[in-house]
CSV table of C-alpha atoms and ligand atoms in Angstrom, one decimal:
chain,number,residue,atom,x,y,z
A,501,MET,CA,0.0,0.0,0.0
A,502,LYS,CA,1.2,3.5,-0.8
A,503,PRO,CA,2.1,5.8,2.1
A,504,SER,CA,-0.4,8.6,2.7
A,505,ILE,CA,0.8,12.3,2.7
A,506,ALA,CA,-1.2,15.3,3.8
A,507,ILE,CA,0.0,18.6,2.3
A,508,ILE,CA,-1.1,21.8,4.0
A,509,GLY,CA,-1.4,24.6,1.4
A,510,ALA,CA,-2.2,24.6,-2.3
A,511,GLY,CA,0.1,27.4,-3.5
A,512,LEU,CA,2.9,26.7,-6.0
A,513,ALA,CA,5.0,24.8,-3.5
A,514,GLY,CA,2.1,22.5,-2.3
A,515,LEU,CA,1.0,21.7,-5.8
A,516,THR,CA,4.5,21.1,-7.1
A,517,LEU,CA,5.1,18.6,-4.3
A,518,ALA,CA,1.7,16.8,-4.9
A,519,ARG,CA,2.4,16.5,-8.6
A,520,GLU,CA,5.9,15.2,-8.2
A,521,LEU,CA,4.9,12.6,-5.5
A,522,ARG,CA,1.5,11.4,-6.8
A,523,ASP,CA,2.9,8.1,-8.2
A,524,GLN,CA,4.6,7.2,-4.9
A,525,ALA,CA,2.0,8.2,-2.4
A,526,GLU,CA,-1.7,8.9,-1.7
A,527,ILE,CA,-1.8,12.6,-1.5
A,528,SER,CA,-4.4,14.9,0.1
A,529,LEU,CA,-4.0,18.6,-0.2
A,530,PHE,CA,-5.8,21.0,2.3
A,531,GLU,CA,-6.2,24.7,1.4
A,532,LYS,CA,-7.9,27.2,3.6
A,533,ALA,CA,-8.8,29.6,0.8
A,534,ARG,CA,-11.8,29.2,-1.4
A,535,GLY,CA,-9.7,29.0,-4.5
A,536,LEU,CA,-6.2,28.0,-5.6
A,537,GLY,CA,-3.3,30.4,-5.8
A,538,GLY,CA,-1.9,31.3,-2.4
A,539,ARG,CA,0.3,34.3,-3.1
A,540,MET,CA,-0.2,33.8,-6.8
A,541,SER,CA,-4.0,34.6,-6.5
A,542,THR,CA,-6.3,36.5,-8.7
A,543,ARG,CA,-9.3,38.4,-7.3
A,544,ARG,CA,-12.3,38.7,-9.5
A,545,ASN,CA,-15.8,40.3,-9.7
A,546,ALA,CA,-18.2,40.2,-12.6
A,547,THR,CA,-16.3,42.8,-14.7
A,548,HIS,CA,-12.8,43.1,-13.3
A,549,GLN,CA,-9.9,41.1,-12.0
A,550,TRP,CA,-6.7,41.9,-10.2
A,551,ASP,CA,-3.5,39.7,-9.7
A,552,HIS,CA,-3.0,41.1,-6.2
A,553,GLY,CA,0.0,38.9,-5.2
A,554,ALA,CA,2.9,37.9,-7.4
A,555,GLN,CA,3.2,40.2,-10.4
A,556,PHE,CA,5.5,38.1,-12.6
A,557,PHE,CA,8.2,35.5,-12.3
A,558,THR,CA,11.5,34.5,-13.8
A,559,ALA,CA,12.8,31.0,-14.6
A,560,ARG,CA,16.5,30.5,-14.0
A,561,SER,CA,16.8,26.8,-13.3
A,562,GLN,CA,16.5,24.0,-15.8
A,563,ALA,CA,13.9,22.3,-13.5
A,564,PHE,CA,11.6,25.3,-13.4
A,565,THR,CA,12.0,26.0,-17.1
A,566,SER,CA,11.0,22.3,-17.7
A,567,LEU,CA,7.9,22.7,-15.5
A,568,LEU,CA,6.8,25.8,-17.4
A,569,ALA,CA,7.5,24.5,-21.0
A,570,PRO,CA,4.2,22.7,-21.6
A,571,PHE,CA,2.2,25.6,-20.0
A,572,ILE,CA,4.0,28.1,-22.3
A,573,ASP,CA,3.1,25.9,-25.3
A,574,ALA,CA,-0.5,25.8,-24.0
A,575,GLY,CA,-0.6,29.6,-23.6
A,576,THR,CA,-1.2,29.4,-19.8
A,577,VAL,CA,2.2,31.0,-19.2
A,578,VAL,CA,3.2,34.0,-21.4
A,579,GLU,CA,6.2,36.2,-21.5
A,580,TRP,CA,5.4,39.8,-20.3
A,581,GLN,CA,7.2,42.6,-22.1
A,582,PRO,CA,5.7,45.7,-20.5
A,583,ASN,CA,6.7,49.3,-21.1
A,584,ILE,CA,8.1,49.6,-17.5
A,585,ILE,CA,9.4,52.8,-15.9
A,586,THR,CA,11.0,53.9,-12.6
A,587,LEU,CA,9.0,56.5,-10.8
A,588,SER,CA,9.7,58.7,-7.8
A,589,PRO,CA,8.0,61.7,-6.2
A,590,SER,CA,10.9,64.0,-7.0
A,591,ASP,CA,12.8,62.7,-10.1
A,592,LYS,CA,11.7,62.4,-13.7
A,593,PRO,CA,10.4,58.9,-14.7
A,594,PHE,CA,12.8,56.9,-16.8
A,595,LYS,CA,12.4,53.7,-18.8
A,596,ARG,CA,13.6,50.5,-17.0
A,597,PRO,CA,14.9,47.7,-19.1
A,598,TRP,CA,14.6,44.0,-18.2
A,599,PHE,CA,17.5,41.7,-19.1
A,600,GLU,CA,15.8,38.3,-18.8
A,601,PRO,CA,12.3,36.9,-19.7
A,602,HIS,CA,9.6,37.7,-17.2
A,603,TYR,CA,6.5,35.5,-17.2
A,604,VAL,CA,2.8,35.8,-16.1
A,605,ALA,CA,0.1,33.2,-16.2
A,606,ALA,CA,-3.0,33.9,-18.3
A,607,PRO,CA,-5.8,34.8,-18.2
A,608,GLY,CA,-5.0,35.3,-14.5
A,609,MET,CA,-2.0,34.5,-12.3
A,610,ASN,CA,-3.7,31.6,-10.6
A,611,PHE,CA,-4.3,29.9,-13.9
A,612,LEU,CA,-0.9,28.2,-13.7
A,613,LEU,CA,-1.9,26.7,-10.4
A,614,LYS,CA,-5.3,25.7,-11.7
A,615,ALA,CA,-3.6,23.9,-14.6
A,616,MET,CA,-1.2,22.2,-12.3
A,617,SER,CA,-4.0,21.0,-10.0
A,618,ASP,CA,-5.5,18.7,-12.6
A,619,GLY,CA,-6.2,15.3,-11.1
A,620,LEU,CA,-5.1,16.1,-7.6
A,621,ASN,CA,-7.2,15.5,-4.5
A,622,ILE,CA,-7.6,19.0,-3.0
A,623,GLN,CA,-10.0,20.1,-0.3
A,624,LEU,CA,-10.6,23.9,-0.6
A,625,SER,CA,-12.0,26.1,2.2
A,626,THR,CA,-10.4,23.7,4.7
A,627,ARG,CA,-8.1,25.2,7.3
A,628,VAL,CA,-5.9,22.8,9.1
A,629,GLU,CA,-6.0,24.0,12.7
A,630,THR,CA,-4.0,21.3,14.6
A,631,VAL,CA,-1.7,18.4,13.8
A,632,THR,CA,-1.4,15.7,16.5
A,633,ARG,CA,0.1,12.3,16.8
A,634,ALA,CA,-2.0,9.2,17.5
A,635,HIS,CA,-2.0,5.5,16.5
A,636,ASP,CA,1.4,6.0,14.8
A,637,GLN,CA,-0.1,8.5,12.4
A,638,TRP,CA,-0.6,12.2,12.1
A,639,GLN,CA,-4.1,13.4,12.7
A,640,LEU,CA,-5.2,16.7,11.1
A,641,TYR,CA,-8.2,18.7,12.6
A,642,ASP,CA,-10.0,21.7,11.2
A,643,GLU,CA,-11.1,24.8,13.3
A,644,ASN,CA,-14.3,23.0,14.3
A,645,ASN,CA,-12.1,20.1,15.8
A,646,GLN,CA,-13.4,17.8,13.0
A,647,LEU,CA,-10.9,15.1,12.0
A,648,LEU,CA,-9.7,15.7,8.5
A,649,GLY,CA,-7.8,12.4,8.2
A,650,GLU,CA,-4.9,10.3,9.5
A,651,TYR,CA,-1.7,10.2,7.5
A,652,ASP,CA,1.8,8.7,7.5
A,653,TRP,CA,3.3,12.0,6.6
A,654,VAL,CA,2.5,15.7,7.0
A,655,VAL,CA,4.1,18.4,4.9
A,656,SER,CA,3.4,22.1,5.5
A,657,SER,CA,3.8,24.5,2.6
A,658,ALA,CA,2.2,27.4,4.4
A,659,PRO,CA,4.2,30.6,5.1
A,660,LEU,CA,6.8,30.1,7.9
A,661,PRO,CA,4.8,31.7,10.7
A,662,GLN,CA,1.7,29.5,9.9
A,663,THR,CA,4.0,26.4,9.6
A,664,GLN,CA,5.5,27.2,12.9
A,665,ALA,CA,2.0,27.4,14.5
A,666,LEU,CA,1.1,24.0,13.0
A,667,LEU,CA,4.0,21.6,13.2
A,668,PRO,CA,5.8,20.4,16.3
A,669,LYS,CA,8.5,22.8,17.4
A,670,ALA,CA,11.0,19.9,17.5
A,671,LEU,CA,10.9,19.8,13.7
A,672,LEU,CA,11.6,23.4,13.1
A,673,GLY,CA,14.0,24.1,16.0
A,674,ASP,CA,14.6,27.3,17.8
A,675,ASP,CA,16.7,28.8,15.1
A,676,LEU,CA,13.7,29.5,12.9
A,677,ALA,CA,12.2,31.8,15.5
A,678,GLN,CA,14.4,34.7,14.3
A,679,TYR,CA,13.2,34.5,10.7
A,680,GLN,CA,10.4,36.8,9.7
A,681,MET,CA,8.1,37.2,6.8
A,682,LEU,CA,7.4,40.8,5.7
A,683,PRO,CA,4.0,42.3,5.0
A,684,CYS,CA,2.7,44.2,2.0
A,685,TYR,CA,-0.5,46.1,1.2
A,686,ALA,CA,-2.1,45.7,-2.2
A,687,LEU,CA,-4.4,48.5,-3.4
A,688,LEU,CA,-6.7,47.4,-6.2
A,689,LEU,CA,-8.2,50.1,-8.3
A,690,THR,CA,-10.7,50.4,-11.2
A,691,VAL,CA,-9.8,53.2,-13.6
A,692,ASP,CA,-10.8,53.6,-17.3
A,693,ASP,CA,-7.9,52.6,-19.5
A,694,ALA,CA,-8.2,56.0,-21.4
A,695,ASP,CA,-7.4,57.8,-18.1
A,696,LEU,CA,-4.1,55.9,-17.5
A,697,PRO,CA,-0.6,56.9,-18.7
A,698,HIS,CA,1.1,55.2,-21.7
A,699,TRP,CA,3.4,53.0,-19.5
A,700,ASP,CA,2.3,49.6,-18.2
A,701,ALA,CA,4.1,49.2,-14.9
A,702,ALA,CA,6.4,51.2,-12.6
A,703,LYS,CA,8.9,50.4,-10.0
A,704,VAL,CA,8.6,53.2,-7.5
A,705,ASN,CA,11.4,54.7,-5.3
A,706,HIS,CA,11.2,57.0,-2.2
A,707,SER,CA,7.5,56.4,-1.5
A,708,ALA,CA,5.2,54.2,0.5
A,709,ILE,CA,4.3,52.7,-2.9
A,710,ARG,CA,6.9,50.3,-4.5
A,711,TRP,CA,5.1,49.0,-7.5
A,712,ILE,CA,2.2,49.9,-9.9
A,713,SER,CA,0.8,47.8,-12.7
A,714,PHE,CA,-2.0,48.4,-15.1
A,715,ASN,CA,-3.2,44.8,-14.6
A,716,HIS,CA,-5.7,44.6,-17.5
A,717,ARG,CA,-2.9,45.3,-20.0
A,718,LEU,CA,-1.1,42.0,-19.1
A,719,PRO,CA,-1.0,39.4,-21.9
A,720,GLY,CA,-4.1,37.3,-22.2
A,721,ARG,CA,-6.4,39.3,-20.0
A,722,ASN,CA,-8.8,40.4,-22.8
A,723,MET,CA,-10.5,42.9,-20.4
A,724,LYS,CA,-11.7,46.3,-21.5
A,725,ALA,CA,-12.2,47.4,-17.9
A,726,GLY,CA,-9.1,49.1,-16.5
A,727,THR,CA,-7.6,47.6,-13.3
A,728,VAL,CA,-4.6,48.8,-11.4
A,729,VAL,CA,-2.5,46.9,-8.8
A,730,VAL,CA,-0.5,49.0,-6.3
A,731,HIS,CA,1.9,47.4,-3.8
A,732,THR,CA,3.5,49.1,-0.9
A,733,GLY,CA,7.1,48.6,0.4
A,734,SER,CA,7.3,46.1,3.3
A,735,ASP,CA,8.7,48.7,5.7
A,736,TRP,CA,5.8,50.9,5.2
A,737,ALA,CA,3.3,48.0,5.5
A,738,ALA,CA,5.0,46.8,8.7
A,739,GLU,CA,4.7,50.3,10.2
A,740,HIS,CA,1.0,50.6,9.3
A,741,LEU,CA,0.0,46.9,9.7
A,742,GLU,CA,-2.6,47.5,12.4
A,743,ASP,CA,-3.8,51.0,11.3
A,744,ASP,CA,-7.4,51.6,10.5
A,745,GLN,CA,-7.7,50.0,7.0
A,746,GLU,CA,-9.9,52.8,5.6
A,747,GLN,CA,-7.2,55.3,6.6
A,748,VAL,CA,-4.5,53.1,4.9
A,749,LYS,CA,-6.6,52.9,1.7
A,750,GLU,CA,-7.1,56.7,1.7
A,751,THR,CA,-3.4,57.4,2.2
A,752,LEU,CA,-2.3,55.0,-0.5
A,753,LEU,CA,-5.0,56.3,-2.9
A,754,ASN,CA,-3.7,59.9,-2.4
A,755,THR,CA,-0.1,58.8,-2.9
A,756,PHE,CA,-1.0,56.9,-6.1
A,757,CYS,CA,-2.8,60.0,-7.5
A,758,GLU,CA,0.2,62.3,-6.7
A,759,LEU,CA,2.7,59.9,-8.2
A,760,THR,CA,0.8,59.3,-11.4
A,761,ASN,CA,-1.0,62.7,-11.8
A,762,ILE,CA,-4.3,60.8,-12.1
A,763,SER,CA,-7.2,62.7,-10.7
A,764,SER,CA,-9.0,60.9,-7.8
A,765,HIS,CA,-12.3,61.5,-9.7
A,766,LYS,CA,-11.2,59.1,-12.4
A,767,ILE,CA,-10.9,56.2,-9.9
A,768,THR,CA,-14.2,54.3,-9.9
A,769,GLY,CA,-13.4,51.6,-7.4
A,770,ALA,CA,-10.8,50.9,-4.7
A,771,GLN,CA,-10.2,47.8,-2.4
A,772,LEU,CA,-7.4,47.1,0.0
A,773,HIS,CA,-5.8,43.7,0.6
A,774,ARG,CA,-3.3,43.2,3.5
A,775,TRP,CA,-0.7,40.4,3.0
A,776,ARG,CA,0.6,39.6,6.4
A,777,TYR,CA,3.2,37.2,5.1
A,778,ALA,CA,4.1,38.4,1.7
A,779,LEU,CA,7.8,38.0,1.3
A,780,SER,CA,10.7,36.4,3.1
A,781,ALA,CA,13.2,38.6,4.7
A,782,GLU,CA,16.2,36.3,4.2
A,783,VAL,CA,17.2,32.7,3.2
A,784,LEU,CA,17.5,30.1,5.9
A,785,GLU,CA,21.0,29.7,7.5
A,786,PRO,CA,22.5,27.2,7.4
A,787,GLU,CA,21.2,27.0,3.8
A,788,SER,CA,18.4,24.5,3.5
A,789,GLU,CA,16.0,24.2,0.6
A,790,PHE,CA,13.4,22.4,2.8
A,791,ILE,CA,13.0,20.9,6.2
A,792,LEU,CA,12.6,17.1,6.6
A,793,ASN,CA,12.4,14.7,9.5
A,794,ALA,CA,12.0,11.3,8.0
A,795,GLU,CA,11.8,9.5,11.3
A,796,GLN,CA,8.8,11.5,12.4
A,797,GLY,CA,7.2,11.7,8.9
A,798,LEU,CA,7.2,15.5,8.9
A,799,ALA,CA,8.4,18.1,6.4
A,800,ALA,CA,8.0,21.7,5.4
A,801,CYS,CA,8.8,23.7,2.2
A,802,GLY,CA,7.9,26.9,0.6
A,803,ASP,CA,9.5,30.1,-0.8
A,804,TRP,CA,10.6,31.1,2.7
A,805,CYS,CA,13.3,28.5,2.7
A,806,LEU,CA,15.1,30.2,-0.2
A,807,GLY,CA,14.4,33.9,0.3
A,808,GLY,CA,11.0,34.3,-1.4
A,809,ARG,CA,9.7,34.5,-4.9
A,810,VAL,CA,7.8,32.2,-7.2
A,811,GLU,CA,10.8,30.2,-8.4
A,812,ALA,CA,12.0,29.7,-4.8
A,813,ALA,CA,8.6,28.1,-3.9
A,814,PHE,CA,9.0,25.7,-6.8
A,815,THR,CA,12.6,24.8,-6.1
A,816,SER,CA,12.0,24.2,-2.4
A,817,ALA,CA,9.1,21.8,-3.2
A,818,HIS,CA,11.0,20.1,-6.1
A,819,GLN,CA,14.0,19.4,-3.9
A,820,LEU,CA,11.8,18.1,-1.1
A,821,ALA,CA,10.0,15.8,-3.5
A,822,LYS,CA,13.4,14.3,-4.5
A,823,ALA,CA,14.3,13.7,-0.9
A,824,LEU,CA,10.9,12.3,0.0
A,825,ARG,CA,11.0,9.9,-3.0
A,826,GLN,CA,14.1,8.4,-1.4
A,827,ALA,CA,12.6,8.4,2.1
A,828,LEU,CA,9.5,6.7,0.9
A,829,VAL,CA,11.2,3.5,-0.6
B,1735,FAD,C1,2.2,41.2,-2.8
B,1735,FAD,C2,3.1,40.2,-3.3
B,1735,FAD,C3,3.9,40.4,-4.4
B,1735,FAD,C4,4.8,39.4,-4.9
B,1735,FAD,N1,5.4,39.6,-6.0
B,1735,FAD,C5,6.2,38.7,-6.6
B,1735,FAD,C6,6.8,38.8,-7.9
B,1735,FAD,O1,6.6,39.8,-8.5
B,1735,FAD,N2,7.6,37.8,-8.3
B,1735,FAD,C7,7.9,36.7,-7.6
B,1735,FAD,O2,8.6,35.8,-8.0
B,1735,FAD,N3,7.3,36.5,-6.4
B,1735,FAD,C8,6.5,37.4,-5.9
B,1735,FAD,N4,5.8,37.3,-4.7
B,1735,FAD,C9,6.1,36.0,-3.9
B,1735,FAD,C10,5.4,34.8,-4.5
B,1735,FAD,O3,4.0,35.1,-4.6
B,1735,FAD,C11,5.6,33.6,-3.5
B,1735,FAD,O4,7.0,33.4,-3.4
B,1735,FAD,C12,5.0,32.3,-3.9
B,1735,FAD,O5,3.7,32.5,-4.5
B,1735,FAD,C13,5.0,31.4,-2.7
B,1735,FAD,O6,4.4,30.2,-3.0
B,1735,FAD,P1,4.2,29.1,-1.8
B,1735,FAD,O7,3.5,28.0,-2.4
B,1735,FAD,O8,5.5,28.9,-1.1
B,1735,FAD,O9,3.3,29.8,-0.7
B,1735,FAD,P2,1.8,30.4,-0.8
B,1735,FAD,O10,1.5,30.8,-2.1
B,1735,FAD,O11,1.6,31.3,0.3
B,1735,FAD,O12,0.9,29.1,-0.5
B,1735,FAD,C14,0.7,28.6,0.8
B,1735,FAD,C15,-0.8,28.2,0.9
B,1735,FAD,O13,-1.0,27.7,2.2
B,1735,FAD,C16,-2.3,28.0,2.6
B,1735,FAD,N5,-2.4,27.8,4.1
B,1735,FAD,C17,-1.8,28.5,5.0
B,1735,FAD,N6,-2.1,28.0,6.3
B,1735,FAD,C18,-3.0,27.0,6.0
B,1735,FAD,C19,-3.7,26.2,6.9
B,1735,FAD,N7,-3.5,26.2,8.2
B,1735,FAD,N8,-4.5,25.3,6.4
B,1735,FAD,C20,-4.7,25.2,5.0
B,1735,FAD,N9,-4.1,26.0,4.1
B,1735,FAD,C21,-3.2,26.9,4.7
B,1735,FAD,C22,-2.4,29.5,2.1
B,1735,FAD,O14,-3.8,29.8,2.0
B,1735,FAD,C23,-1.7,29.4,0.8
B,1735,FAD,O15,-2.6,29.2,-0.3
B,1735,FAD,C24,4.9,38.2,-4.2
B,1735,FAD,C25,4.1,37.9,-3.1
B,1735,FAD,C26,3.2,38.9,-2.6
B,1735,FAD,C27,2.4,38.6,-1.4
């Protein structure tokens, strides 16, 4: 009989791991959100959509390039060649070249994960609240103390603070307590395309805002309705993390209008999203692409092992899958 593995989190790391181990094990994925994506999510309403987490990704390793190849052929992953500038409140904007391919998924960032999830056993809207040991197996419970199942192995692909809350401290050790994940605010706007400047995206310096993208202009969106994604810097987000959220929205809206010279009257909708655990502050030391305790049947992976970013999430899970394949024989 194949060993059973519960994977907590269906972001890129969790899905990569599940795909790579599905021939060796019975895999069950648990995801607390209603949809797939994690920090590569796309928010939608009837007329608009915003990629409010990861904006693009690069592919530097052979393994990640190989994963992407069939999705590029299918048009689910597309190279993005925006007219990108650098903006600041005091200096003149200037064009910013990119020196390697940057990719996005289409028609929304989470479509790569949707395509990857084909054939996997995933329970959405299911938050794993506790993980306990009984009858030589790991038992997972949800927030209503309902048993979700018993498994030979548990792997968490949740951001580090959430993994720390779930898995026994002995697996992670005291050293990890010093590692932090940094927050980010995403301001999601609706603005008519005709009212936006000619550039598509901006890296912003010397401001609460770090990034602006005219999201509807990304390849494969086919949306007439103009949508803007604005991200703050992590320092600013950390300083204002518990502030009144209406006030944060107002401040960012004003900053956006000043930076871009767009009149606030042109903005027809604004929502705020707070990412508590957006990015990793640093890579693990000593360097470790994942965490594994084969004796206990516990493991953890995710972008936080390797300093954040989409490709780091893939690499961490891909390397853990290799190690687990050996541990499972
Ligand atoms: C605002 C922002 C901008 C970014 N921009 C970029 C960028 O431009 N380029 C780039 O390369 N990277 C970017 N990143 C980082 C990139 O999104 C991440 O590195 C990557 O998506 C992480 O994937 P992951 O699978 O490791 O984690 P996640 O995507 O966070 O997946 C973990 C999953 O676990 C779930 N989960 C957590 N706890 C539980 C629980 N108890 N029970 C069940 N499920 C649970 C979560 O809901 C989540 O879906 C950005 C991130 C943010 C937030």
